JSON list of C-alpha atoms in Angstrom, two decimals:
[
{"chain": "A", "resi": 1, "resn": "UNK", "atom": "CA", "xyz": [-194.04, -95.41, 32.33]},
{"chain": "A", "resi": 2, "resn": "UNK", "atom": "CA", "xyz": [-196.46, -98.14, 32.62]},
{"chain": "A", "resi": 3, "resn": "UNK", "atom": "CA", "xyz": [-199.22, -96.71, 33.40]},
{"chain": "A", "resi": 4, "resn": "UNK", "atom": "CA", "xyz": [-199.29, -95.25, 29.22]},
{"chain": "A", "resi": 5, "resn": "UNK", "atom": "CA", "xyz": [-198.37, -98.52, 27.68]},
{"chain": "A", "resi": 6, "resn": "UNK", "atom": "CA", "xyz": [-202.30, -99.19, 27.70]},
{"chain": "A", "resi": 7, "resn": "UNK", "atom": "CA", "xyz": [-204.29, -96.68, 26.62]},
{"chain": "A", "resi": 8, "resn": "UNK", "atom": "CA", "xyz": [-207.88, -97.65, 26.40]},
{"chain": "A", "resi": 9, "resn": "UNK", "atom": "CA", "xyz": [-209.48, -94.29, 24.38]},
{"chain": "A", "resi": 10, "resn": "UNK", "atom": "CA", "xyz": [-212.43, -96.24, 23.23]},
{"chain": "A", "resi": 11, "resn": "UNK", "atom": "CA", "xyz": [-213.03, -97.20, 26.84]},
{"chain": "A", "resi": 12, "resn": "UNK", "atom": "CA", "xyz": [-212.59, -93.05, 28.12]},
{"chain": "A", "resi": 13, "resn": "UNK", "atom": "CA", "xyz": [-215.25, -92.52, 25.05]},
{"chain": "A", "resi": 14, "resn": "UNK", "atom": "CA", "xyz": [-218.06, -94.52, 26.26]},
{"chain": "A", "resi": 15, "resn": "UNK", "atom": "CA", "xyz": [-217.63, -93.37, 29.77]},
{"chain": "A", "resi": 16, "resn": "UNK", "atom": "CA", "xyz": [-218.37, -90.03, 28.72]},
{"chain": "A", "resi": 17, "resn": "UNK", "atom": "CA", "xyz": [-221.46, -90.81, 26.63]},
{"chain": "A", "resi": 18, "resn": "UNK", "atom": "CA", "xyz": [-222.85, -92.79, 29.20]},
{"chain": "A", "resi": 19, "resn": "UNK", "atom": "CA", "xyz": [-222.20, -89.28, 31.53]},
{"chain": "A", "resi": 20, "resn": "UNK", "atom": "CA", "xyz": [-223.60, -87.27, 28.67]},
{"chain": "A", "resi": 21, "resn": "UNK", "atom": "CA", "xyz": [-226.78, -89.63, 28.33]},
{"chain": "A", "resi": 22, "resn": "UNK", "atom": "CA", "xyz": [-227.83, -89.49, 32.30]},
{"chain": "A", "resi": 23, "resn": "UNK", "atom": "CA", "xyz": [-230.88, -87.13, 33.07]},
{"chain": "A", "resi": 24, "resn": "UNK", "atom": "CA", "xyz": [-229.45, -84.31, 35.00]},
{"chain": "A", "resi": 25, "resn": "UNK", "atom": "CA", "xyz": [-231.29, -81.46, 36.00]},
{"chain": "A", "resi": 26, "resn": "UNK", "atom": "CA", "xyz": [-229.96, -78.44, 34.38]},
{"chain": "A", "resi": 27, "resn": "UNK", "atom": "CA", "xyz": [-228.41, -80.18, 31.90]},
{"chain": "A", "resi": 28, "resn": "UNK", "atom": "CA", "xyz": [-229.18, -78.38, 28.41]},
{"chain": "A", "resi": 29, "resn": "UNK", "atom": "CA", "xyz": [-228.78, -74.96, 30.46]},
{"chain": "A", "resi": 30, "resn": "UNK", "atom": "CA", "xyz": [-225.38, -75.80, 31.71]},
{"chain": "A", "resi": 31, "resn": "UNK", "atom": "CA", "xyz": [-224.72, -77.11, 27.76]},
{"chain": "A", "resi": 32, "resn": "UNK", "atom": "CA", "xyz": [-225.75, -73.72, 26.48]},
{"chain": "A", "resi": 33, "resn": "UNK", "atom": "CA", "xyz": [-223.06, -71.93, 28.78]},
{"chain": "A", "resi": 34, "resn": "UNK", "atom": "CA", "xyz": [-220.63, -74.57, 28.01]},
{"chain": "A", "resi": 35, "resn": "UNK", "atom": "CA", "xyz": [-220.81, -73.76, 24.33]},
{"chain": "A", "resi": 36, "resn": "UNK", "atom": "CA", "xyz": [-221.84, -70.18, 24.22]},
{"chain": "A", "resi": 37, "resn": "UNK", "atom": "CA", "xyz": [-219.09, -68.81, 26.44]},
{"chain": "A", "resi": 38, "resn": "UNK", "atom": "CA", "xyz": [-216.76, -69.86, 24.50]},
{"chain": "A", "resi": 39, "resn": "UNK", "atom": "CA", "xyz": [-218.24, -68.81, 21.24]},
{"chain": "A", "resi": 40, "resn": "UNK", "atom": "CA", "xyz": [-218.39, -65.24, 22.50]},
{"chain": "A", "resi": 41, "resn": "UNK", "atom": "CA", "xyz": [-215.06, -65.12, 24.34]},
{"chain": "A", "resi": 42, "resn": "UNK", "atom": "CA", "xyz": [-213.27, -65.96, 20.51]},
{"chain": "A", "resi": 43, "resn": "UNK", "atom": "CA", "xyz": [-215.45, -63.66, 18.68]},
{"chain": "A", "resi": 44, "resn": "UNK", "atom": "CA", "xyz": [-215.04, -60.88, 21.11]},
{"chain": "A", "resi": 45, "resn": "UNK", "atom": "CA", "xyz": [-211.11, -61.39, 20.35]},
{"chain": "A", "resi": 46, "resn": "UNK", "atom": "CA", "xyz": [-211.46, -61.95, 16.92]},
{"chain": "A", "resi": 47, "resn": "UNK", "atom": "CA", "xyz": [-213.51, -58.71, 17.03]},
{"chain": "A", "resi": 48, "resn": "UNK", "atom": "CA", "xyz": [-211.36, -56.51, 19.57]},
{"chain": "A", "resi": 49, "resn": "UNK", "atom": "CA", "xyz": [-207.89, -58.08, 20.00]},
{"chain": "A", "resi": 50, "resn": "UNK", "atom": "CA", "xyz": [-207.03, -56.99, 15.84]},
{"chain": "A", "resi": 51, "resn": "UNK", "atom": "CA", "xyz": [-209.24, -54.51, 14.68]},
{"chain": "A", "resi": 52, "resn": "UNK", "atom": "CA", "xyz": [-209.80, -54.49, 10.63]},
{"chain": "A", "resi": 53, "resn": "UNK", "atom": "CA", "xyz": [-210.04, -51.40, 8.76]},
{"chain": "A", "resi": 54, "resn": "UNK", "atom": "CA", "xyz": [-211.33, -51.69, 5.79]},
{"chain": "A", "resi": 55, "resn": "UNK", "atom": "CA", "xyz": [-208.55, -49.40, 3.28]},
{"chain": "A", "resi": 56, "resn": "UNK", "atom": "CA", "xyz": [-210.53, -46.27, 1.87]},
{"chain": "A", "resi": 57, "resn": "UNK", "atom": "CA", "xyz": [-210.26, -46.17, -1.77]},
{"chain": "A", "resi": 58, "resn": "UNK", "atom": "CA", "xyz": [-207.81, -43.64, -3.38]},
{"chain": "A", "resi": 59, "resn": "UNK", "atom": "CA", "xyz": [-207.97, -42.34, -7.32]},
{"chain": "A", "resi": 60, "resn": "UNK", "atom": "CA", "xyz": [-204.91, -40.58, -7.33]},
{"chain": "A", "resi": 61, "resn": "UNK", "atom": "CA", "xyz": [-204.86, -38.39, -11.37]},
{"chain": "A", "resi": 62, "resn": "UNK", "atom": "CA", "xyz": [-201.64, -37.99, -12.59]},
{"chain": "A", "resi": 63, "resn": "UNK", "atom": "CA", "xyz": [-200.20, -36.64, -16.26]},
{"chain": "A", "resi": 64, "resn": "UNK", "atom": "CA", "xyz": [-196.80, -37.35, -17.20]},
{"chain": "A", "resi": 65, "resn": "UNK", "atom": "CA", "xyz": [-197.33, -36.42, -20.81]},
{"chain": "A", "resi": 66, "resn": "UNK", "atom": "CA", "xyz": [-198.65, -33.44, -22.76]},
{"chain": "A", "resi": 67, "resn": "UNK", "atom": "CA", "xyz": [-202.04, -34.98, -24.38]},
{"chain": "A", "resi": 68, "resn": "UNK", "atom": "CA", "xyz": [-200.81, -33.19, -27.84]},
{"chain": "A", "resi": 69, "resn": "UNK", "atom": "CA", "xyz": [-197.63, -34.47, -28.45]},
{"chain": "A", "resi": 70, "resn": "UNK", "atom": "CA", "xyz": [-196.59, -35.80, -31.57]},
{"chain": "A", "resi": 71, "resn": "UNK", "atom": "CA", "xyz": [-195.21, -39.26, -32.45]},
{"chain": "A", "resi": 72, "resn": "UNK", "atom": "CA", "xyz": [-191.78, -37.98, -32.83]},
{"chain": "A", "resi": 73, "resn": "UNK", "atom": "CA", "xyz": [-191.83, -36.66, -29.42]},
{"chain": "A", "resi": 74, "resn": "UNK", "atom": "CA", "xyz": [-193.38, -39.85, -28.33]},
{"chain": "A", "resi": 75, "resn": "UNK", "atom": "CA", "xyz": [-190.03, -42.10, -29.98]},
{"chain": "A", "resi": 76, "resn": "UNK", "atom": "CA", "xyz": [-187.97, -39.59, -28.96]},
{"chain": "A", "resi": 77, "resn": "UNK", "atom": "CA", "xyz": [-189.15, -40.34, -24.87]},
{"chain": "A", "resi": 78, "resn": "UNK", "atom": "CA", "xyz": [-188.98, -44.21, -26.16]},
{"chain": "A", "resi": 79, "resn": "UNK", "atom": "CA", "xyz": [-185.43, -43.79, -27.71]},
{"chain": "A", "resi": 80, "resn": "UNK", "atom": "CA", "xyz": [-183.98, -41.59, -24.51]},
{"chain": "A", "resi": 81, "resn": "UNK", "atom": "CA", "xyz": [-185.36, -44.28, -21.95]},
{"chain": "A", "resi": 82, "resn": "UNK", "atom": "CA", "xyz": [-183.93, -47.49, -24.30]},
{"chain": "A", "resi": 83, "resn": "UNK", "atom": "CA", "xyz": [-180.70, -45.92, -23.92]},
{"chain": "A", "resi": 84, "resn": "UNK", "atom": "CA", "xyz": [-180.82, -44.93, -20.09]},
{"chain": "A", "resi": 85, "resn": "UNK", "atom": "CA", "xyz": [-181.83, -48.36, -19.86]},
{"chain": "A", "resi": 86, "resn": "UNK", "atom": "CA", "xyz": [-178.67, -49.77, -22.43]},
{"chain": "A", "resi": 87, "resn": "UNK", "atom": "CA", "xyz": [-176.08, -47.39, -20.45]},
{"chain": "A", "resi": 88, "resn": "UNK", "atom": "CA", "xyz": [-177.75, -49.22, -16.66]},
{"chain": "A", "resi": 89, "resn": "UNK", "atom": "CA", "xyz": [-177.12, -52.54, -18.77]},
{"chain": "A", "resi": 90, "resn": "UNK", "atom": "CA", "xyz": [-173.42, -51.86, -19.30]},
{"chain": "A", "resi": 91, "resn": "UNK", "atom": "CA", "xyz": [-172.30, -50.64, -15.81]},
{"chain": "A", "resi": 92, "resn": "UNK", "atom": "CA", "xyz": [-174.08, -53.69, -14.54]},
{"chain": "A", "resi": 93, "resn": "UNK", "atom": "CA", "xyz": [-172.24, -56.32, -16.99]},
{"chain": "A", "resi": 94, "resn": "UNK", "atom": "CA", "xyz": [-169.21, -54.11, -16.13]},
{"chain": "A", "resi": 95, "resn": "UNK", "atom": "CA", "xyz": [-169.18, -54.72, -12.60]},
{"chain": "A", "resi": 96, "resn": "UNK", "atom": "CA", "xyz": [-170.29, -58.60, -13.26]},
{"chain": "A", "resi": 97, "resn": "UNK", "atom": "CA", "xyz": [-166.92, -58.41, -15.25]},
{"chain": "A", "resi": 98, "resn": "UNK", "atom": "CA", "xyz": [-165.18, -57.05, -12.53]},
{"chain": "A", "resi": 99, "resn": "UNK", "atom": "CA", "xyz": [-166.59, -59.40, -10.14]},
{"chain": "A", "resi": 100, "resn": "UNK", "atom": "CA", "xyz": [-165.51, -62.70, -12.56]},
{"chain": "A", "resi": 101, "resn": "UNK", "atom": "CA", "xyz": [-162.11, -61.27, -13.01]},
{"chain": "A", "resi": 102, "resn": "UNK", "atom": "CA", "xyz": [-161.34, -61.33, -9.51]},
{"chain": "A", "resi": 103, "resn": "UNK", "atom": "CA", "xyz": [-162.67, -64.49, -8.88]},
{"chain": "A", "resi": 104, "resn": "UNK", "atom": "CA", "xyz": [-160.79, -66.07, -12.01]},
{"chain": "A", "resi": 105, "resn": "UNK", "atom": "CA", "xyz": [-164.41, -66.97, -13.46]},
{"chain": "A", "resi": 106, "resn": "UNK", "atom": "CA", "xyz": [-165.05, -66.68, -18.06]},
{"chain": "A", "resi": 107, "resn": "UNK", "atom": "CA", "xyz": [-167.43, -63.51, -18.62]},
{"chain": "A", "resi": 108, "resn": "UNK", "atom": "CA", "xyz": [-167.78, -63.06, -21.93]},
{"chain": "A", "resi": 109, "resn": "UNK", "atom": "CA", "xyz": [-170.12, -59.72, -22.84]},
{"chain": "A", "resi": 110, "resn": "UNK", "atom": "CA", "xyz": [-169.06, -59.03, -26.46]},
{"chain": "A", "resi": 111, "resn": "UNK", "atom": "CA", "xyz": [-172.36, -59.38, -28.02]},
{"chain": "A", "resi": 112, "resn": "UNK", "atom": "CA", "xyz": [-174.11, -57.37, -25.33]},
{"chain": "A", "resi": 113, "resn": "UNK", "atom": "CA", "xyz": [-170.86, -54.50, -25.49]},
{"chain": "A", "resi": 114, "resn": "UNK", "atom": "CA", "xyz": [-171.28, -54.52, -29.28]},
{"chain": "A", "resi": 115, "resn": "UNK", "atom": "CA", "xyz": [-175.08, -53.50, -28.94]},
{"chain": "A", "resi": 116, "resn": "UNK", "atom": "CA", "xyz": [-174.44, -50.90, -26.41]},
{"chain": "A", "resi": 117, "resn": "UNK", "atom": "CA", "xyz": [-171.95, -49.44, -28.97]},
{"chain": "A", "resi": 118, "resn": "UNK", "atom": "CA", "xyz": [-174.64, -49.42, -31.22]},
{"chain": "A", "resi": 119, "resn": "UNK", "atom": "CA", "xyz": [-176.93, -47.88, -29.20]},
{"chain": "A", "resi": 120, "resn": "UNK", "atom": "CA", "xyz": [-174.96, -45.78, -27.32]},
{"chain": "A", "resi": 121, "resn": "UNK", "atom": "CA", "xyz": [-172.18, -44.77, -29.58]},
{"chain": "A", "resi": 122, "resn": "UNK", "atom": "CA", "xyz": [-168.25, -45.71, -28.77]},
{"chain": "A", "resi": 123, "resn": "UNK", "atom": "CA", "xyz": [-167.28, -43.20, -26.13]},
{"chain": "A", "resi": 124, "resn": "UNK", "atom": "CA", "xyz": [-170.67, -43.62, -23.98]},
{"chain": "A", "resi": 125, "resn": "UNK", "atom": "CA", "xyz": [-170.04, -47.36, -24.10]},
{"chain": "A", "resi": 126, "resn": "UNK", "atom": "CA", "xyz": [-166.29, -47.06, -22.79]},
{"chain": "A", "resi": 127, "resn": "UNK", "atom": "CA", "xyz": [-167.54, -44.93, -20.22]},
{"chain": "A", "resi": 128, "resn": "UNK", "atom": "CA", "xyz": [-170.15, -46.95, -18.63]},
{"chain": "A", "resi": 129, "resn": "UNK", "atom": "CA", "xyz": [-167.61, -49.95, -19.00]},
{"chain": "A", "resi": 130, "resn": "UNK", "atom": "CA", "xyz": [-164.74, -48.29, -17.20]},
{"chain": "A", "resi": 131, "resn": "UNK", "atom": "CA", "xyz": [-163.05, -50.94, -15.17]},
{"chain": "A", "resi": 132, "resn": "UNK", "atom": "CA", "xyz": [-162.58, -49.35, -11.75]},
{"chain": "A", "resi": 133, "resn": "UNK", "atom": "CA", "xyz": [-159.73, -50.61, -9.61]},
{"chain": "A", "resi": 134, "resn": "UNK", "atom": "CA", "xyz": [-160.87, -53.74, -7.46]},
{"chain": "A", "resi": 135, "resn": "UNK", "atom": "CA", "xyz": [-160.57, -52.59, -3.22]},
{"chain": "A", "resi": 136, "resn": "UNK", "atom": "CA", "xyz": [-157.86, -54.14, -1.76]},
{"chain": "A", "resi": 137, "resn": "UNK", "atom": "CA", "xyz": [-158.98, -57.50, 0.18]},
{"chain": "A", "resi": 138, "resn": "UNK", "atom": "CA", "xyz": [-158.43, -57.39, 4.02]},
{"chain": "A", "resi": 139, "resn": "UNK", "atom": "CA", "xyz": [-156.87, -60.19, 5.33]},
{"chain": "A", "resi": 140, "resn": "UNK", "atom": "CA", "xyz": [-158.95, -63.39, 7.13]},
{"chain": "A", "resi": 141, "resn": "UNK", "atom": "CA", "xyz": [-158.34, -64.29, 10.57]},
{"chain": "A", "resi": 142, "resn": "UNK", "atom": "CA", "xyz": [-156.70, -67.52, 9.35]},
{"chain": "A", "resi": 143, "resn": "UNK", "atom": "CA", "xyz": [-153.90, -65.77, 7.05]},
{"chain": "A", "resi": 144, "resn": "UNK", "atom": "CA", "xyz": [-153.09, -63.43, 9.93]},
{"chain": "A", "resi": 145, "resn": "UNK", "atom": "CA", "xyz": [-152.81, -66.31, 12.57]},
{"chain": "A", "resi": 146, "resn": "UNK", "atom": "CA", "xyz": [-150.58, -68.26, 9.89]},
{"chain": "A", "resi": 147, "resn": "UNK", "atom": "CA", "xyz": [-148.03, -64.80, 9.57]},
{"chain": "A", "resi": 148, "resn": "UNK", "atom": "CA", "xyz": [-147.68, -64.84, 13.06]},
{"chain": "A", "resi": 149, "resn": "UNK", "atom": "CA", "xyz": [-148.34, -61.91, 15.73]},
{"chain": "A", "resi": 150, "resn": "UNK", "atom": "CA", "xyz": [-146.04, -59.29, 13.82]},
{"chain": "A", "resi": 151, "resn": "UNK", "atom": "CA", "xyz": [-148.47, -59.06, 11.19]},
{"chain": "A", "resi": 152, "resn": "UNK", "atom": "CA", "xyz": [-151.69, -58.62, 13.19]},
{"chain": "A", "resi": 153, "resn": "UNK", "atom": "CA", "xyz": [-150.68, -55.48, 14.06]},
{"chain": "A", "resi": 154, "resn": "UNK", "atom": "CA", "xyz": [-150.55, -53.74, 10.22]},
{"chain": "A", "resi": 155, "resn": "UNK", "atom": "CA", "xyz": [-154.20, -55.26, 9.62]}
]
């Protein structure tokens, strides 16, 4: 442990510059190697280990609507997918319901439920808001180890 207590790194610095600074012979050849081999060892992986392929470009033409259509065929599309979209609304806000009334949480959706009517008329609105009955919970580990070991036999 005592030999790290000191560390001298300006010391280890000038050692190697005066190492650096002695005339060798072969010095700026062995240099080159030094650097260079490393150079192309890193761009040989960069260049082999992951290959890039550049994506090919794809046009892909498509129609999804007659070019001579008229405007009321145009709201008509526009009215249809506003009310797929209304009905999605309501079976989602009726399943957030569902969720809040089992765990004793407020959900209030009347002013979203009164638009659906609206849009969707009275029976199409019950029907995506149908409450469906609520799966029995399974017991926890906990509430079968507190019944005792008649009871983890049922569950």
């Amino acid at each position: 442990m005592g030999l790290f207590k000191t560390v001298d790194v300006g010391g280890g610095l000038s050692d190697f510059w005066a190492y650096i600074r002695q005339p060798r012979p072969h010095r700026w050849a062995s240099w080159g190697v030094a650097i260079t081999l490393p150079l192309v060892i890193f761009y040989g992986f960069s260049q082999q280990l992951i290959p890039y392929e550049k994506p090919e470009t794809k046009i892909i033409y498509f129609e999804n609507w007659a070019a001579d259509r008229s405007a009321d065929e145009i709201r008509a599309e526009w009215v249809a997918r506003a009310k797929e979209t209304t009905r999605r609304n309501a079976e989602k806000r009726a399943e957030y319901q569902r969720l809040a009334d089992m765990m004793g949480v407020e959900y209030d959706s009347a002013e979203a439920d009164e638009v659906t009517r609206e849009t969707l008329g009275e029976e199409a609105a019950a029907a995506a808001r149908q409450k469906k009955p609520v799966a029995a919970q399974r017991s926890t580990i906990a509430e079968r180890a507190a019944r005792g070991p008649q009871s983890q036999v049922a569950n």
